[in-house]
mmCIF file of C-alpha atoms in Angstrom:
data_model
loop_
_atom_site.group_PDB
_atom_site.id
_atom_site.type_symbol
_atom_site.label_atom_id
_atom_site.label_comp_id
_atom_site.label_asym_id
_atom_site.label_seq_id
_atom_site.Cartn_x
_atom_site.Cartn_y
_atom_site.Cartn_z
ATOM 1 C CA MET W 22 24.359 -2.676 -16.603
ATOM 2 C CA ASN W 23 22.712 -0.378 -14.094
ATOM 3 C CA HIS W 24 22.070 -2.300 -10.886
ATOM 4 C CA GLN W 25 18.992 -0.853 -9.216
ATOM 5 C CA ARG W 26 18.732 -0.623 -5.490
ATOM 6 C CA THR W 27 15.781 -2.448 -3.973
ATOM 7 C CA LEU W 28 13.528 -0.712 -1.476
ATOM 8 C CA LEU W 29 12.298 -2.591 1.592
ATOM 9 C CA LEU W 30 8.993 -1.147 2.843
ATOM 10 C CA SER W 31 7.596 -1.977 6.273
ATOM 11 C CA LEU W 32 3.808 -2.012 6.318
ATOM 12 C CA ARG W 33 1.131 -2.742 8.869
ATOM 13 C CA PRO W 34 -0.335 -6.154 7.989
ATOM 14 C CA ARG W 35 -3.733 -4.682 6.996
ATOM 15 C CA PHE W 36 -2.045 -2.312 4.531
ATOM 16 C CA ALA W 37 0.155 -5.081 3.145
ATOM 17 C CA THR W 38 -2.996 -7.158 2.591
ATOM 18 C CA ALA W 39 -4.787 -4.226 0.926
ATOM 19 C CA ILE W 40 -1.832 -3.710 -1.446
ATOM 20 C CA LEU W 41 -1.768 -7.406 -2.346
ATOM 21 C CA ASN W 42 -5.563 -7.349 -2.882
ATOM 22 C CA GLY W 43 -5.322 -4.288 -5.109
ATOM 23 C CA THR W 44 -7.510 -2.066 -2.902
ATOM 24 C CA LYS W 45 -4.498 0.100 -1.950
ATOM 25 C CA ASN W 46 -1.928 1.145 -4.534
ATOM 26 C CA ILE W 47 -0.395 4.209 -2.919
ATOM 27 C CA GLU W 48 1.781 3.927 0.167
ATOM 28 C CA ILE W 49 2.104 7.077 2.274
ATOM 29 C CA ARG W 50 5.336 8.180 3.923
ATOM 30 C CA ARG W 51 6.216 11.212 6.046
ATOM 31 C CA ARG W 52 9.826 11.300 4.845
ATOM 32 C CA PRO W 53 11.158 11.617 1.286
ATOM 33 C CA VAL W 54 11.937 8.334 -0.457
ATOM 34 C CA ASN W 55 14.758 8.874 -2.916
ATOM 35 C CA ALA W 56 13.906 6.240 -5.511
ATOM 36 C CA ALA W 57 13.359 6.342 -9.256
ATOM 37 C CA PRO W 58 10.305 4.986 -11.079
ATOM 38 C CA GLY W 59 10.804 1.280 -11.735
ATOM 39 C CA THR W 60 12.646 0.709 -8.427
ATOM 40 C CA PRO W 61 11.945 -2.820 -7.132
ATOM 41 C CA ILE W 62 10.141 -2.925 -3.774
ATOM 42 C CA ILE W 63 9.917 -5.712 -1.210
ATOM 43 C CA LEU W 64 6.787 -5.594 0.969
ATOM 44 C CA TYR W 65 7.340 -6.519 4.620
ATOM 45 C CA ALA W 66 4.305 -6.928 6.899
ATOM 46 C CA SER W 67 5.210 -5.863 10.444
ATOM 47 C CA SER W 68 4.056 -7.349 13.743
ATOM 48 C CA PRO W 69 2.190 -9.578 14.356
ATOM 49 C CA GLN W 70 2.727 -11.078 10.885
ATOM 50 C CA MET W 71 6.472 -10.327 10.635
ATOM 51 C CA ALA W 72 7.038 -11.678 7.136
ATOM 52 C CA VAL W 73 7.882 -10.594 3.608
ATOM 53 C CA VAL W 74 4.591 -10.984 1.742
ATOM 54 C CA GLY W 75 5.174 -9.627 -1.751
ATOM 55 C CA THR W 76 7.000 -7.449 -4.218
ATOM 56 C CA ALA W 77 6.102 -4.423 -6.313
ATOM 57 C CA ARG W 78 7.647 -1.696 -8.434
ATOM 58 C CA LEU W 79 7.623 2.016 -7.823
ATOM 59 C CA GLY W 80 5.461 3.592 -10.502
ATOM 60 C CA ALA W 81 5.974 7.205 -9.461
ATOM 61 C CA THR W 82 6.313 9.362 -6.365
ATOM 62 C CA THR W 83 4.015 12.297 -5.671
ATOM 63 C CA VAL W 84 5.116 14.906 -3.138
ATOM 64 C CA CYS W 85 2.329 17.268 -2.139
ATOM 65 C CA ALA W 86 0.597 18.982 0.762
ATOM 66 C CA PRO W 87 -1.380 16.449 2.832
ATOM 67 C CA ASP W 88 -4.762 18.030 1.963
ATOM 68 C CA ASP W 89 -3.923 17.964 -1.736
ATOM 69 C CA GLY W 90 -2.846 14.312 -1.500
ATOM 70 C CA TRP W 91 -6.101 13.353 0.205
ATOM 71 C CA ARG W 92 -8.205 15.255 -2.334
ATOM 72 C CA ARG W 93 -6.458 13.672 -5.328
ATOM 73 C CA PHE W 94 -5.756 10.098 -4.218
ATOM 74 C CA HIS W 95 -7.748 9.108 -1.113
ATOM 75 C CA GLN W 96 -9.523 6.200 -2.875
ATOM 76 C CA GLN W 97 -6.110 4.547 -3.311
ATOM 77 C CA PHE W 98 -4.821 4.847 0.285
ATOM 78 C CA GLY W 99 -6.747 2.067 2.026
ATOM 79 C CA LEU W 100 -7.398 4.193 5.117
ATOM 80 C CA ASN W 101 -9.805 6.835 6.375
ATOM 81 C CA ARG W 102 -9.283 10.575 6.716
ATOM 82 C CA ASP W 103 -8.663 10.439 10.481
ATOM 83 C CA GLU W 104 -5.923 7.826 10.055
ATOM 84 C CA TYR W 105 -4.370 9.814 7.216
ATOM 85 C CA ASP W 106 -4.416 13.079 9.178
ATOM 86 C CA THR W 107 -3.045 11.405 12.313
ATOM 87 C CA TYR W 108 -0.193 9.751 10.401
ATOM 88 C CA LEU W 109 0.796 12.967 8.610
ATOM 89 C CA ASP W 110 0.200 15.261 11.607
ATOM 90 C CA GLY W 111 2.892 17.944 11.555
ATOM 91 C CA ALA W 112 4.321 16.842 8.192
ATOM 92 C CA VAL W 113 4.686 19.605 5.587
ATOM 93 C CA ASN W 114 4.387 17.130 2.691
ATOM 94 C CA ALA W 115 2.919 13.718 2.025
ATOM 95 C CA HIS W 116 5.283 11.435 0.079
ATOM 96 C CA LEU W 117 3.053 9.132 -1.944
ATOM 97 C CA LEU W 118 4.567 6.003 -3.461
ATOM 98 C CA HIS W 119 2.494 4.729 -6.391
ATOM 99 C CA LEU W 120 2.911 0.942 -6.509
ATOM 100 C CA THR W 121 2.689 -1.100 -9.712
ATOM 101 C CA THR W 122 3.345 -4.731 -10.701
ATOM 102 C CA VAL W 123 2.334 -6.048 -7.290
ATOM 103 C CA ASN W 124 3.060 -9.739 -6.728
ATOM 104 C CA ARG W 125 1.971 -11.807 -3.749
ATOM 105 C CA LEU W 126 4.514 -14.412 -2.655
ATOM 106 C CA ASN W 127 3.145 -17.965 -2.819
ATOM 107 C CA GLU W 128 4.359 -18.394 0.751
ATOM 108 C CA PRO W 129 5.196 -15.471 3.036
ATOM 109 C CA LEU W 130 8.860 -15.372 4.025
ATOM 110 C CA PRO W 131 8.861 -15.219 7.843
ATOM 111 C CA LEU W 132 11.341 -13.038 9.700
ATOM 112 C CA HIS W 133 12.823 -16.000 11.583
ATOM 113 C CA HIS W 134 13.626 -17.752 8.259
ATOM 114 C CA LEU W 135 15.390 -14.639 6.990
ATOM 115 C CA ARG W 136 17.382 -14.409 10.211
ATOM 116 C CA GLU W 137 18.558 -18.003 9.787
ATOM 117 C CA GLN W 138 20.320 -16.851 6.568
ATOM 118 C CA ALA W 139 21.884 -13.607 7.833
ATOM 119 C CA PRO W 140 21.435 -10.865 10.427
ATOM 120 C CA PHE W 141 18.336 -8.941 9.432
ATOM 121 C CA ARG W 142 16.489 -5.990 10.904
ATOM 122 C CA PRO W 143 13.296 -4.822 9.212
ATOM 123 C CA PRO W 144 13.086 -1.017 9.006
ATOM 124 C CA GLN W 145 10.618 1.152 10.920
ATOM 125 C CA SER W 146 9.523 2.775 7.667
ATOM 126 C CA PHE W 147 11.781 1.888 4.737
ATOM 127 C CA ARG W 148 15.379 1.259 3.749
ATOM 128 C CA TYR W 149 17.358 -0.158 0.871
ATOM 129 C CA ILE W 150 18.383 -3.797 0.711
ATOM 130 C CA ALA W 151 22.047 -4.114 1.645
ATOM 131 C CA ALA W 152 24.694 -6.611 0.534
ATOM 132 C CA GLY W 153 24.682 -8.159 4.017
ATOM 133 C CA ASP W 154 20.954 -8.881 3.975
ATOM 134 C CA PRO W 155 19.723 -12.477 3.596
ATOM 135 C CA ALA W 156 20.104 -13.877 0.087
ATOM 136 C CA GLY W 157 16.469 -15.017 0.221
ATOM 137 C CA LEU W 158 15.492 -11.382 0.274
ATOM 138 C CA ARG W 159 17.749 -10.289 -2.578
ATOM 139 C CA ASP W 160 16.566 -13.241 -4.677
ATOM 140 C CA LEU W 161 12.940 -12.039 -4.608
ATOM 141 C CA VAL W 162 13.585 -9.232 -7.056
ATOM 142 C CA THR W 163 15.018 -9.659 -10.509
ATOM 143 C CA THR W 164 16.469 -6.531 -12.037
#
């Protein structure tokens, strides 16, 4: 059986909320995310919320010039053009993660609860779940 790696995405709380509400279904990154379609994703809302709030799957990844990305997908970003341009300033490509199968957790999983189970550091942008991460995190995603 092929065991898929799980991606942990850090998001500003307003973007996490927009993803859970369905008004944002593409997450923008400056760096390449090496993940296949179908990869499980855990959604972590950063400060001040500091909690895991949901899960999703990676539908596809689009890599394109920032202007092209805005022209094709801006309705799905959950931000305005100034924010988009500022975030991608100096980046050659936009790495657009198309999110599917979004699920809101019944109760957010706060950072301090995760840290009671095991040492845990949320990423600045994204990383893969590691064997040493809290079991509560690994248990969120069924492969």
